[in-house]
Amino acid sequence: MEEKNTKIVITFGTFDLFHIGHVRLLKRAKAYGNRLVVGVSSDSLNMNKKKKIPIIPQCHRLEILKEISGVDEVFLEESLDLKPDYIKKYGADVLVMGDDWEGKFDDLKDLCQVVYLKRTQNISTSYLLDYIVNR
Ligand code: C2G
């Protein structure tokens, strides 16, 4: 049986106002394999989920993620419920998410390894937004 020498990692995010927390999550995620696929949540998914459209439009967020070293492929995440389909479509061996999602994807452990990583402290998109608005 031919040894599968690619280990595919998948992660998901909005990555709005791209910041150091996003960079460190992607870097640590890539360390779980040798190919990193990133699902970037669409503007409409965010409108449905967070009742607000991201500051940076999806086409720019996709382009930014595509240019991050260590990211091998990006795609538009259309729904939170499609993760099993995306994991199968991209042949992911590991799903990596920040620990603000702790336990939320344990039901996917029959499809792939599921890893929650500690978030980077004291930085977030909402914090940046508040800072900019109240500056
Ligand atoms: N993150 C982090 N440290 C921060 C901020 C974010 O490690 N200070 C991580 C999050 O935990 C997440 C990723 O960076 O794993 C992207 O974060 P967001 O853009 O906030 O994405 P989110 O709204 O959590 O994901 O299917 C999930 C959706 O795509 C939305």
Coordinates of C-alpha atoms and ligand atoms in Angstrom, one line a residue:
M1 CA 0.0 0.0 0.0
E2 CA 1.6 3.3 -1.1
E3 CA 2.6 5.5 1.9
K4 CA 0.6 8.8 1.8
N5 CA 3.4 11.3 2.2
T6 CA 1.2 14.4 2.2
K7 CA -0.5 15.3 5.5
I8 CA -3.2 17.8 4.7
V9 CA -4.3 20.3 7.4
I10 CA -7.5 22.3 7.0
T11 CA -8.6 25.4 9.0
F12 CA -11.3 28.0 8.7
G13 CA -11.8 31.6 9.6
T14 CA -13.0 35.1 8.7
F15 CA -9.6 36.6 8.9
D16 CA -11.0 40.1 8.8
L17 CA -8.5 42.9 9.5
F18 CA -5.8 40.3 9.3
H19 CA -3.6 40.4 12.5
I20 CA -0.9 38.6 14.4
G21 CA -3.3 36.2 16.0
H22 CA -4.3 34.9 12.5
V23 CA -0.6 34.7 11.4
R24 CA 0.3 32.6 14.5
L25 CA -2.7 30.3 14.1
L26 CA -1.9 29.6 10.5
K27 CA 1.8 29.0 11.3
R28 CA 1.0 26.5 14.1
A29 CA -1.6 24.8 11.9
K30 CA 0.8 24.2 9.1
A31 CA 3.1 22.4 11.6
Y32 CA 0.6 19.6 11.8
G33 CA 1.1 18.6 8.2
N34 CA 2.8 19.6 5.0
R35 CA -0.1 21.1 3.1
L36 CA -2.4 23.8 4.5
V37 CA -5.9 24.5 3.1
V38 CA -7.8 27.5 4.4
G39 CA -11.5 28.0 4.3
V40 CA -12.3 31.8 4.3
S41 CA -15.8 32.5 5.5
S42 CA -18.0 34.3 2.9
D43 CA -19.5 37.7 3.5
S44 CA -23.0 36.2 3.5
L45 CA -22.0 33.5 6.0
N46 CA -20.9 36.3 8.4
M47 CA -24.1 38.2 7.7
N48 CA -26.1 35.2 8.7
K49 CA -23.9 34.2 11.7
K50 CA -22.7 37.6 13.1
K51 CA -25.3 39.8 11.6
K52 CA -22.5 42.0 10.1
I53 CA -20.4 42.0 6.9
P54 CA -16.6 41.9 7.5
I55 CA -14.7 45.2 7.0
I56 CA -12.5 43.6 4.3
P57 CA -14.6 42.0 1.4
Q58 CA -14.3 38.3 0.8
C59 CA -12.4 38.6 -2.4
H60 CA -9.6 40.6 -0.7
R61 CA -9.6 38.3 2.4
L62 CA -9.2 35.3 0.0
E63 CA -6.3 37.1 -1.9
I64 CA -4.6 38.0 1.4
L65 CA -4.7 34.4 2.7
K66 CA -3.5 33.1 -0.7
E67 CA -0.3 35.3 -0.3
I68 CA 0.5 34.1 3.3
S69 CA 3.5 31.8 3.3
G70 CA 2.7 28.3 4.4
V71 CA -0.9 28.5 3.0
D72 CA -1.2 26.2 0.0
E73 CA -4.8 26.6 -1.0
V74 CA -7.8 28.8 -0.1
F75 CA -11.5 28.4 -0.8
L76 CA -14.6 30.3 0.2
E77 CA -16.5 28.7 3.1
E78 CA -20.1 29.2 2.3
S79 CA -21.7 27.6 5.5
L80 CA -20.5 26.4 8.9
D81 CA -22.4 23.2 8.4
L82 CA -20.4 22.1 5.3
K83 CA -17.2 21.3 7.2
P84 CA -17.6 17.5 6.7
D85 CA -17.9 18.1 3.0
Y86 CA -14.9 20.4 2.8
I87 CA -12.8 17.9 4.9
K88 CA -13.7 15.1 2.4
K89 CA -13.3 17.4 -0.7
Y90 CA -9.7 18.5 0.3
G91 CA -8.8 15.1 1.8
A92 CA -7.9 16.7 5.1
D93 CA -6.1 14.6 7.8
V94 CA -6.2 17.3 10.5
L95 CA -8.7 20.1 11.3
V96 CA -7.1 22.9 13.3
M97 CA -9.1 25.7 15.0
G98 CA -8.5 28.2 17.7
D99 CA -9.7 27.2 21.2
D100 CA -12.6 29.7 21.0
W101 CA -14.1 26.7 19.1
E102 CA -13.1 24.2 21.7
G103 CA -15.2 21.0 21.5
K104 CA -17.4 22.5 18.7
F105 CA -16.0 20.1 16.0
D106 CA -15.4 17.0 18.1
D107 CA -18.2 15.3 16.0
L108 CA -15.8 15.4 13.1
K109 CA -13.2 13.2 14.8
D110 CA -14.5 10.2 12.8
L111 CA -13.3 12.1 9.6
C112 CA -10.0 13.5 10.7
Q113 CA -7.8 14.5 13.7
V114 CA -9.3 17.6 15.4
V115 CA -6.9 20.0 17.1
Y116 CA -7.8 23.2 19.1
L117 CA -4.9 25.7 19.6
K118 CA -4.6 28.3 22.2
R119 CA -5.6 31.7 20.8
T120 CA -3.1 34.6 20.8
Q121 CA -3.9 36.8 23.7
N122 CA -4.8 40.5 23.6
I123 CA -5.6 40.8 19.9
S124 CA -8.8 40.3 17.9
T125 CA -10.7 41.8 15.0
S126 CA -13.4 43.2 17.3
Y127 CA -10.7 44.7 19.6
L128 CA -9.1 46.4 16.6
L129 CA -12.4 47.7 15.4
D130 CA -13.2 49.2 18.8
Y131 CA -9.8 50.7 19.0
I132 CA -10.1 52.3 15.5
V133 CA -13.7 53.6 16.2
N134 CA -12.8 55.0 19.6
R135 CA -9.4 56.4 18.7
Ligands
C2G1 N1 -7.4 33.4 16.3 C1 -6.3 33.2 17.2 N2 -5.9 34.3 18.0 C2 -6.6 35.5 18.0 C3 -7.7 35.6 17.1 C4 -8.0 34.6 16.2 O1 -5.7 32.2 17.3 N3 -6.2 36.4 18.8 C5 -7.8 32.2 15.5 C6 -9.2 31.8 15.7 O2 -9.3 31.0 16.8 C7 -9.5 31.1 14.4 C8 -8.7 31.9 13.4 O3 -7.7 32.6 14.1 O4 -9.1 29.7 14.5 C9 -9.5 32.8 12.6 O5 -10.3 33.6 13.5 P1 -11.5 34.5 13.0 O6 -11.2 35.2 11.8 O7 -12.1 35.2 14.1 O8 -12.5 33.3 12.4 P2 -13.8 32.8 13.1 O9 -14.9 33.9 13.1 O10 -13.5 32.2 14.4 O11 -14.2 31.6 12.1 O12 -15.7 28.1 10.4 C10 -15.4 29.2 11.2 C11 -15.6 30.5 10.5 O13 -14.8 30.5 9.4 C12 -15.3 31.7 11.3

